[in-house]
Coordinates of C-alpha atoms and ligand atoms in Angstrom, one line a residue:
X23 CA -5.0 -9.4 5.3
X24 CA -7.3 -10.2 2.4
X25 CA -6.7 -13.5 2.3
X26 CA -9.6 -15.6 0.9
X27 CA -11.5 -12.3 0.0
X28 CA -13.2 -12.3 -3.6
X29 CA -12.9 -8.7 -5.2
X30 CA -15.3 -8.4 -8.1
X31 CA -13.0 -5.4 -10.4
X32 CA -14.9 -3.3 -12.7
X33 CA -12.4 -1.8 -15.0
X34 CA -14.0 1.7 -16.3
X35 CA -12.6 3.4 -19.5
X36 CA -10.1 6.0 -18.5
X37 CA -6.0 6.4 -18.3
X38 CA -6.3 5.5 -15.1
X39 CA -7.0 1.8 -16.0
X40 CA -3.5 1.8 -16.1
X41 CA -3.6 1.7 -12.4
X42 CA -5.7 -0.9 -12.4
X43 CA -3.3 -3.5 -13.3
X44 CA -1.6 -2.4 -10.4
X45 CA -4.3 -2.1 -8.7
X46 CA -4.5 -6.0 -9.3
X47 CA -1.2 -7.3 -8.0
X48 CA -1.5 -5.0 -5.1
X49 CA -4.5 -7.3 -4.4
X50 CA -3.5 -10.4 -4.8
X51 CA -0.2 -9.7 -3.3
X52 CA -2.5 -9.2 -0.1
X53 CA -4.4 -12.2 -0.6
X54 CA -7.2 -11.2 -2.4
X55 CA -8.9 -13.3 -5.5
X56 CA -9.6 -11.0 -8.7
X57 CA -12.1 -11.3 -10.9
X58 CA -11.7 -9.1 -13.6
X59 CA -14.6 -7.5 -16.0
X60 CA -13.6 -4.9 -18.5
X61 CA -15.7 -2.5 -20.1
X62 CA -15.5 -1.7 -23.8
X63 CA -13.8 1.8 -22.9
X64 CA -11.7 -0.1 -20.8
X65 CA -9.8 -2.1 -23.0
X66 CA -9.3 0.9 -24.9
X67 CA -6.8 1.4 -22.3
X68 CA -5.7 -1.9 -21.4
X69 CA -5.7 -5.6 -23.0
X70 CA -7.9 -8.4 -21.9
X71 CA -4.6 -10.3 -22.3
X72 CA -2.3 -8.2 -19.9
X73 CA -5.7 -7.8 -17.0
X74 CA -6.6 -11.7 -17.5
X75 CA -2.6 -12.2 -16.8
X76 CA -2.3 -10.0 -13.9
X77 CA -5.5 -11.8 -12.4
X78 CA -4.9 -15.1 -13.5
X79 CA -8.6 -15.5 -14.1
X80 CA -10.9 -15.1 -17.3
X81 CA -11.3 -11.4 -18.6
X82 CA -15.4 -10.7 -18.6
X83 CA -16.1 -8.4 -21.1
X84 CA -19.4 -8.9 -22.7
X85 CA -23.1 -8.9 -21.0
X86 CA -24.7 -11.4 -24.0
X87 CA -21.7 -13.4 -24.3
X88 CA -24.1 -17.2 -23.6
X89 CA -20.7 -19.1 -22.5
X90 CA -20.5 -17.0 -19.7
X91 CA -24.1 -17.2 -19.3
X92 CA -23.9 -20.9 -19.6
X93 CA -20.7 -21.2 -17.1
X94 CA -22.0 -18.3 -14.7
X95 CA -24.5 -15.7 -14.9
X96 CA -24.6 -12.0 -14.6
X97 CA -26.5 -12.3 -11.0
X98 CA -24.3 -15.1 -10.2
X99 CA -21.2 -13.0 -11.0
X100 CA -22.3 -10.0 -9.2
X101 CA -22.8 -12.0 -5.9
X102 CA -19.9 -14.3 -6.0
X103 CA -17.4 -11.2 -4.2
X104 CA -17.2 -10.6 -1.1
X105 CA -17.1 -7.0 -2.4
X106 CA -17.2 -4.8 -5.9
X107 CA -14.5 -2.7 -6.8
X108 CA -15.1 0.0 -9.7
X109 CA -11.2 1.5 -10.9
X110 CA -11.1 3.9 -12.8
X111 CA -15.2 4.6 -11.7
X112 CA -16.1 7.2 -14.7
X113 CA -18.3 9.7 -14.5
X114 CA -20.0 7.5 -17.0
X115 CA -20.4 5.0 -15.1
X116 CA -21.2 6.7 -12.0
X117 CA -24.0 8.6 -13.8
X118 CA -25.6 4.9 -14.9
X119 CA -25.3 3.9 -11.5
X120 CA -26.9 6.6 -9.7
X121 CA -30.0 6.5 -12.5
X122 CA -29.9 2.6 -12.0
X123 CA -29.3 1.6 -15.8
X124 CA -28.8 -1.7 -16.7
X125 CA -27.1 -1.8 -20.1
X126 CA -23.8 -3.4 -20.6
X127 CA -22.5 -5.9 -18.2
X128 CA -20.4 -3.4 -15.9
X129 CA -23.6 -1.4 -15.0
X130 CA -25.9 -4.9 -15.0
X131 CA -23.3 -5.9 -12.0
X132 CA -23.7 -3.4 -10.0
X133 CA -27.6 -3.3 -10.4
X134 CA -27.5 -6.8 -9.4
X135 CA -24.8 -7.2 -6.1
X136 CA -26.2 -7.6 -3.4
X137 CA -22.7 -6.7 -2.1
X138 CA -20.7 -3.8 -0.9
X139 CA -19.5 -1.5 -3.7
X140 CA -15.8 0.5 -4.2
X141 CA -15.8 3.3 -6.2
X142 CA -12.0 4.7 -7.2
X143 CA -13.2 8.1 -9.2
X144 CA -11.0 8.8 -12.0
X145 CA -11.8 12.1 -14.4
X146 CA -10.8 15.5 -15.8
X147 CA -11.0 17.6 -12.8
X148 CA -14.0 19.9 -14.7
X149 CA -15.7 16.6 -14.9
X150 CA -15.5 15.9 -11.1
X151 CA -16.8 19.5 -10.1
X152 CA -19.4 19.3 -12.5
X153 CA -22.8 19.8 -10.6
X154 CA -23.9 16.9 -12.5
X155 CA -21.3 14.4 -11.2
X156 CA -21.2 15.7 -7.9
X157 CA -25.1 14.8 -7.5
X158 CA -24.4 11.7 -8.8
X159 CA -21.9 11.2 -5.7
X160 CA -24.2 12.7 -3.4
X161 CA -26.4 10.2 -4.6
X162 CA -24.2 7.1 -4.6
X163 CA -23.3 8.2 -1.1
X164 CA -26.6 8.2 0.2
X165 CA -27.2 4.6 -1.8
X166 CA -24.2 3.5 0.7
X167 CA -21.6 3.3 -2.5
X168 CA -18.1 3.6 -0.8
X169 CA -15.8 6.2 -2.1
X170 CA -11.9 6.3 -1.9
X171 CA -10.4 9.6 -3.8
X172 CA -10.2 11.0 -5.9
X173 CA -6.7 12.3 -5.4
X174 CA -5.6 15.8 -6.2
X175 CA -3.0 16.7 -8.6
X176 CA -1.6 17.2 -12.0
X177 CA -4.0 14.8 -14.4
X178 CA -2.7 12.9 -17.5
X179 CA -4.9 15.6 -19.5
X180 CA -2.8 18.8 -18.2
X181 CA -4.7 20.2 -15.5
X182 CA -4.5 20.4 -12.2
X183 CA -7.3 19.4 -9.1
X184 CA -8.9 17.0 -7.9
X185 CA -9.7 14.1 -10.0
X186 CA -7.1 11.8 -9.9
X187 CA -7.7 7.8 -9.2
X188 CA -6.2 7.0 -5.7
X189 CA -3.1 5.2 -5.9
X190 CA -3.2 1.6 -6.0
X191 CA -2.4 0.6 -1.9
X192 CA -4.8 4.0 -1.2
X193 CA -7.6 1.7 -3.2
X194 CA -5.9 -1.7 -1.3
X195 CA -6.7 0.0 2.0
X196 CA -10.0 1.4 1.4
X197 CA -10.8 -2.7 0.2
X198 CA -9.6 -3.7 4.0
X199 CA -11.5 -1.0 5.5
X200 CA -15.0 -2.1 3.6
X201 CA -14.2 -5.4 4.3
X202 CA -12.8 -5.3 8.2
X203 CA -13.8 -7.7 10.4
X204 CA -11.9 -7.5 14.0
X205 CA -13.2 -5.6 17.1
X206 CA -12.2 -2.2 15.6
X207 CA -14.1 -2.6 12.5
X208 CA -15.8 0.5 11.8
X209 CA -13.4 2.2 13.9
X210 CA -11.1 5.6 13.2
X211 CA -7.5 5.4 15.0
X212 CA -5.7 8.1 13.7
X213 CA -1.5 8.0 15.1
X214 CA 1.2 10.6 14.5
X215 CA 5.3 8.7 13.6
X216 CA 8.5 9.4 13.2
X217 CA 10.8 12.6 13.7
X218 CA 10.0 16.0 12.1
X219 CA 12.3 17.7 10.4
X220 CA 12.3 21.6 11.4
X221 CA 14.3 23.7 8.5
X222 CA 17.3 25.9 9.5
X223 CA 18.0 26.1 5.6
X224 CA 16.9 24.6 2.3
X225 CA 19.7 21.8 3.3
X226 CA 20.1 21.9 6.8
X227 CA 17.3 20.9 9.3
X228 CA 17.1 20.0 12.8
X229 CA 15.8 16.3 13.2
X230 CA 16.1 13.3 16.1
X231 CA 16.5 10.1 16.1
X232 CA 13.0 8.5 15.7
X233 CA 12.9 5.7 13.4
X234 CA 9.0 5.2 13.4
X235 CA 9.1 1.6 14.2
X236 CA 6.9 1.9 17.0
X237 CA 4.4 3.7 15.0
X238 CA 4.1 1.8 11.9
X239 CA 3.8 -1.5 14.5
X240 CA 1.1 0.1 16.2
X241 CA -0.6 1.0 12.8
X242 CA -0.4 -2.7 11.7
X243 CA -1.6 -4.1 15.1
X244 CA -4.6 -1.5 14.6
X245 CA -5.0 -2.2 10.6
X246 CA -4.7 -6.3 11.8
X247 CA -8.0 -5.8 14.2
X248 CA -9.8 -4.0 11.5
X249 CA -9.5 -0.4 12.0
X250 CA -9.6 2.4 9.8
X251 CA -5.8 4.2 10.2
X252 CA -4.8 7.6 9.5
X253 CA -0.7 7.7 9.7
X254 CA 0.5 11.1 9.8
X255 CA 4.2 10.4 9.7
X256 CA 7.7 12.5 9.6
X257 CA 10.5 11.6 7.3
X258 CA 10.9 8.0 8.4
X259 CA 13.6 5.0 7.6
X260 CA 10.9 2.2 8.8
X261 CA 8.4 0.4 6.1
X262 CA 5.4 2.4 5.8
X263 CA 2.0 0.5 6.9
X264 CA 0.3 -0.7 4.2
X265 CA -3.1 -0.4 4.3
X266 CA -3.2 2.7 6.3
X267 CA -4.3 6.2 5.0
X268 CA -0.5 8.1 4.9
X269 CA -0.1 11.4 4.9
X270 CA 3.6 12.3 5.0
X271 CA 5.2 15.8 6.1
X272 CA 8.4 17.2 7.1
X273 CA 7.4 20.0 10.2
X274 CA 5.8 20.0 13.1
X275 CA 3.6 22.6 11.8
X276 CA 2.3 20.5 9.0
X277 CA 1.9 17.4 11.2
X278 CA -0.1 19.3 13.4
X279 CA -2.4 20.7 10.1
X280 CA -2.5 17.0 8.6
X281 CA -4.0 15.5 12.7
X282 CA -6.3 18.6 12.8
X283 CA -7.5 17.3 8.7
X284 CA -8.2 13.9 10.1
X285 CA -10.2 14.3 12.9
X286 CA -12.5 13.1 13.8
X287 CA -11.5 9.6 15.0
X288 CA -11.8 7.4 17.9
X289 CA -9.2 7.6 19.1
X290 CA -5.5 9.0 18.4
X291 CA -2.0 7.4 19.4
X292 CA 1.0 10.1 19.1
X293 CA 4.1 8.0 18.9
X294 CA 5.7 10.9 17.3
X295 CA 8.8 12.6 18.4
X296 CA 8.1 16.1 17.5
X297 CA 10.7 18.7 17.6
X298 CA 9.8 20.8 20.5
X299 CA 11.4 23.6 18.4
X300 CA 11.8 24.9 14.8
X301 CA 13.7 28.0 13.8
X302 CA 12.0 31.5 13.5
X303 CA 13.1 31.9 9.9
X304 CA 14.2 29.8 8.4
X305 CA 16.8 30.8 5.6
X306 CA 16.0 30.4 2.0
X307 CA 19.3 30.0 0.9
X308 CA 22.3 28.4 2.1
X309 CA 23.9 29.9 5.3
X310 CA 27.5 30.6 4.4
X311 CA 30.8 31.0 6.8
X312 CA 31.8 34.2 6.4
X313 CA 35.1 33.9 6.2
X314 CA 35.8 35.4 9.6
X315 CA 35.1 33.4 11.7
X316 CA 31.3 34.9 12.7
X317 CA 28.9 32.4 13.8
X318 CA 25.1 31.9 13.0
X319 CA 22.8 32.5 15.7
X320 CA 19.7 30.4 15.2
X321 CA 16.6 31.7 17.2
X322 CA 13.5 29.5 18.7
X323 CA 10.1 29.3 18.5
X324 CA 8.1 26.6 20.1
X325 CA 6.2 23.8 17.9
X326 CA 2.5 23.7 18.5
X327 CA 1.9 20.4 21.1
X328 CA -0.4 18.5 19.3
X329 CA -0.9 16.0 21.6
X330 CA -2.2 18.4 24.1
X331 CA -4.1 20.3 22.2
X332 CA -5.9 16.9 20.8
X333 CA -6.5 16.1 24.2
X334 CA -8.1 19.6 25.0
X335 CA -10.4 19.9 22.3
X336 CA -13.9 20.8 23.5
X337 CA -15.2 19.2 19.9
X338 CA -14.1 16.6 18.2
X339 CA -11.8 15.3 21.0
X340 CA -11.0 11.3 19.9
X341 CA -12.8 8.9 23.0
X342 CA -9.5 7.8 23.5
X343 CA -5.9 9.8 23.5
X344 CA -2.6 8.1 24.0
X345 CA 0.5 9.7 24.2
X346 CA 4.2 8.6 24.4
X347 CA 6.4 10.0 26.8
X348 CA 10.4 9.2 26.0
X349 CA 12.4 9.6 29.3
X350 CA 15.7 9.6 30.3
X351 CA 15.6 9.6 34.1
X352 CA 12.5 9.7 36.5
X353 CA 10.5 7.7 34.1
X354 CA 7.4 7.1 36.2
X355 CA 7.3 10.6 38.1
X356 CA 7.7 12.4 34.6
X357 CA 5.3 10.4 32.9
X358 CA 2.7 10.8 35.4
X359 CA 3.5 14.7 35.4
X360 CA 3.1 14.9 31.5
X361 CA -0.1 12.8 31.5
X362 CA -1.4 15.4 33.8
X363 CA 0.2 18.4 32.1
X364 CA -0.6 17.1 28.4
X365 CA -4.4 15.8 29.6
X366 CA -4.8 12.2 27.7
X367 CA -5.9 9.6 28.5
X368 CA -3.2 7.0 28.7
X369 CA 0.8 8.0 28.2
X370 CA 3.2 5.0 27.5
X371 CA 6.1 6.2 29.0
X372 CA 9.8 4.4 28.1
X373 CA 13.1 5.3 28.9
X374 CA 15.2 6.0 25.9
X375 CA 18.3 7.1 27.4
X376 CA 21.4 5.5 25.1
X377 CA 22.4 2.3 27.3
X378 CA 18.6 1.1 26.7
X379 CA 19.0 1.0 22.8
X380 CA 15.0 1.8 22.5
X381 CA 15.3 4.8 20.1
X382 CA 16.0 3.4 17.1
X383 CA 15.9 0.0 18.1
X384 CA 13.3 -3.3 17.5
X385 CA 13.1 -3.4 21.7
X386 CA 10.2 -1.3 23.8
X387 CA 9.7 -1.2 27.7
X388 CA 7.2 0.4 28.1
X389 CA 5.1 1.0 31.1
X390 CA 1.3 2.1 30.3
X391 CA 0.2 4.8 32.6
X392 CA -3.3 5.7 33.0
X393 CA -6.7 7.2 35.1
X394 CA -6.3 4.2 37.5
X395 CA -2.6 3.5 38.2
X396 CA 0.2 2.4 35.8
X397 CA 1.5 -1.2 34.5
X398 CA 4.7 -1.7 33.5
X399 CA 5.1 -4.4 30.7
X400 CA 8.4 -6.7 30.0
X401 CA 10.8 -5.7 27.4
X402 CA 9.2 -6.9 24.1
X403 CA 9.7 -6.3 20.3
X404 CA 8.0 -3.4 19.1
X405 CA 5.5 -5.9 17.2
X406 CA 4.4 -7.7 20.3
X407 CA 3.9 -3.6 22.2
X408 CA 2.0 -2.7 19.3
X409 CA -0.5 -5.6 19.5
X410 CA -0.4 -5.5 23.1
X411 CA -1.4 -1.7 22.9
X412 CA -4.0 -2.5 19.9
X413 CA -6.0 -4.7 21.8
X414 CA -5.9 -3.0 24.6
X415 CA -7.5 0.1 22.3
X416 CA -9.8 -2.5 21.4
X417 CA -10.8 -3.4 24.7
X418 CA -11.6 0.2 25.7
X419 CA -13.3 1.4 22.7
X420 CA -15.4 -1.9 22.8
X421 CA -18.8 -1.1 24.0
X422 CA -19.5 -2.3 26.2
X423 CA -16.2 -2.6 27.5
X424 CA -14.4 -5.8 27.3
X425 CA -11.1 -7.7 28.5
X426 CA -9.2 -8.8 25.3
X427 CA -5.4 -9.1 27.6
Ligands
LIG508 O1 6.6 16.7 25.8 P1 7.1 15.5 25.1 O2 7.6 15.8 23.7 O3 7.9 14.6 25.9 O4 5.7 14.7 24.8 C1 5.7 13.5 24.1 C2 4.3 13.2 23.6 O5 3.7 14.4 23.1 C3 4.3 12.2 22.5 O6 3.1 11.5 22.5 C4 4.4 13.2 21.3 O7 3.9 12.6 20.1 C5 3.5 14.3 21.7 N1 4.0 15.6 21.2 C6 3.1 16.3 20.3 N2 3.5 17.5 19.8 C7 4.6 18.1 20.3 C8 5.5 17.5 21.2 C9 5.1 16.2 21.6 O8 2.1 15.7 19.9 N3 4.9 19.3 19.8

C-alpha cells in the first residue's frame, strides 16, 4: 500500500530505536523506500551498519559531513519524502522542534521539510507527563506534527504508563493514514469482528463460530481506499488487517467499551457476532462435577447491543451505521425487522444456516438492505463483498454524493 512512497526516518536516541529497525522492514515490506538518518544518541542504540542494512540505503548521520553536502543537501534531503517519520521522537527532540532549533542534522530536517511529519513518542513515562513535554505536544499539534502513541505499558526502565513507542505496524499504519490518497482519505470507519468470548470459568467460555473473515476484508477494502480503521475485534482465527488501528478483547462488554473509546468516526460497520448472552458470574475457579451426578446451572444476562445503541446515539452517532444481520430462515423479513428494531442505516443481511457454508467460510450472499429498498448481490468471496461494500461507503460518505458501483 506504500508502494513508491519515500519515508524520510529520523532515528532519535532511545531503547526504543530498537523498534526502529523493525520499524524499517515493516516499511519496506509495504513498499515504502527508507532513507535512514541517525542521530548521535541513536547509534548509541543501534549501528549505522545494522539500519544502513535494514534500509539498504546510506546511513545519514552527520549535518557538516560536505560529501553529503556535495551528493545531496540538507534541504534537498528533507524534501525528497513523501513524508518524515521521527521513531523513537525524544523528548529531546520534540523540545528542539517545538522551539524550532536548528543544530544537528535530525532537527535541521525537520526545520527544513516542507513535508508532512510522524512523530512515534518514546520516553520514561515521568518524561511524557512532564508539563514541559506535554506543551511541547500541544505545540507540535497545533504546528500540524502528526502523533501516533505513545503506547501504555511496562517501559524498558521499570515503570509503568504511558510512554511507550507504538509498535512497529501501529507506526506502519499511522504512515498510510498521513499519506492516504483514495476517496476515504481523511475518513474514520470504525468496524467491530469476530466472536466474543463470554466466560463461564477461567477455562470455559461460551463462543460461536465467527471467523472474522468478513471483517478483516471489509477493513482492508476500507484501509485500500484510504481510510482511517479502527478494528475492534474478538478472539479471531483470520489474519489481522494490517494497517488498521486493532484493539483486541474477549467480551461483549469490553467490545462495547473499546467502540464507545473510538468514536467518533464516520461511520461504523458491525460485522461482529456478539454473544447475545454472558453468564451472571462468572466462576473464578474451575467448576467441578461433584461426584453425584449434580449439574451446573448457568444463569443469563443480556450483552449490551452495541450496534443499536451506536445507532441511537443523540451525539456522536457515525454519518453512517451498518449492521450485519446473520439469518437462518426469513432472511429478508428479519432483516428488514432488525434494521428497523436496531435503527441503522443499512443491515447486510445473509443466511448462514449450515448448508450455505457462510459462517466460517471464504463465500458471502449478502443482500444490502437499506432506507430505499434492498439489493441482493451474487454469491462472491468475502474480498470482492468487502470492496463492494467499501465503495459503496465511499460513495455515501462522498460529498457530495457520488456513484462509485
Ligand atoms: O441481533 P443480532 O445479533 O442478529 O444483530 C446482528 C448485528 O448486531 C450485527 O451487526 C452485530 O455486530 C450487532 N450486534 C451488536 N451487539 C450485540 C449483538 C449484535 O453490535 N450485542
Amino acid at each position: 500500500m506504500l508502494a513508491g512512497k519515500r519515508i524520510l526516518l529520523i532515528i532519535g536516541g532511545g531503547i526504543a530505536a530498537f523498534k526502529a529497525l523493525d520499524l524499517i522492514r515493516r516499511l519496506r515490506e509495504d513498499g515504502a523506500q527508507v532513507t535512514p538518518v541517525l542521530t548521535s544518541a541513536g547509534e548509541q542504540f543501534v549501528t549505522p551498519l545494522s539500519v544502513s542494512a535494514l534500509a539498504a540505503q546510506k546511513v545519514y548521520r552527520d549535518l557538516f559531513d560536505l560529501n553529503d553536502e556535495a551528493e545531496m543537501g540538507h534541504i534537498e534531503l528533507s524534501r525528497a519524502a513523501d513524508l518524515v517519520v521521527v521513531a523513537p521522537a525524544t523528548a529531546d527532540l520534540m523540545a528542539k522542534m517545538a522551539q524550532g532549533l536548528a543544530n544537528d542534522l535530525a532537527s535541521t530536517l525537520l526545520l527544513a521539510t516542507d513535508k508532512k511529519v510522524l512523530l512515534a513518542p518514546a520516553m520514561n513515562v515521568r518524561m511524557w507527563q512532564h508539563a514541559a513535554t506535554q506543551r511541547n505536544v500541544a505545540t507540535l499539534t497545533g504546528d500540524g506534527i502528526l502523533f501516533v502513541g505513545p503506547d501504555e505499558g511496562q517501559m524498558a526502565c521499570g515503570e509503568f504508563g504511558p510512554g511507550r513507542m507504538a509498535e512497529p505496524m501501529a507506526i506502519v499504519a499511522a504512515v498510510r493514514t498521513a499519506l492516504a490518497t483514495g476517496p476515504l482519505k481523511g475518513k474514520h470507519i470504525l468496524i467491530t469482528s469476530g466472536p466474543t468470548h463470554e466466560p463461564i470459568d477461567p477455562v470455559r467460555y461460551i463462543a460461536n463460530r465467527s471467523s472474522g473473515a468478513q471483517g478483516s476484508a471489509i477493513a482492508r477494502a476500507l484501509l485500500a481506499l484510504g481510510a482511517k480503521v479502527t478494528f475492534v475485534t474478538g478472539p479471531v482465527v483470520a489474519a489481522l488487517p494490517d494497517g488498521a488501528q486493532i484493539v483486541q478483547v474477549e467480551t461483549a462488554a469490553q467490545m462495547h467499551a473499546a467502540v464507545m473509546d473510538a468514536l467518533p468516526a464516520d461511520a461504523a460497520v458491525f460485522a461482529a457476532a456478539v454473544a447475545d448472552w454472558r453468564v451472571v458470574s462468572a466462576s473464578d475457579s474451575k467448576i467441578k462435577k461433584d461426584g453425584k451426578g449434580k449439574l451446573p446451572v448457568l444463569e443469563f444476562a443480556e450483552n449490551p447491543d452495541i450496534l443499536s445503541e451506536v445507532s441511537h446515539l443523540a451525539a456522536a452517532r457515525p454519518g453512517l451505521v451498518v449492521g450485519f444481520a446473520a439469518e437462518t430462515d426469513d432472511v429478508i423479513a428479519n432483516a428488514t425487522a432488525k434494521r428497523a428494531r436496531k435503527g441503522c442505516d443499512w443491515m447486510l443481511a445473509n443466511d448462514v444456516s449450515p448448508e450455505t457454508g457462510i459462517m466460517g467460510g471464504s463465500e458471502n450472499a449478502v443482500t444490502l438492505l437499506s432506507a430505499d429498498g434492498y439489493e441482493t448481490w451474487p454469491r462472491m468471496k468475502k474480498d470482492a463483498v468487502a470492496q463492494k461494500l467499501a465503495l459503496r461507503i465511499a460513495a455515501e460518505l462522498a460529498d457530495p454524493k457520488t456513484v462509485l458501483v
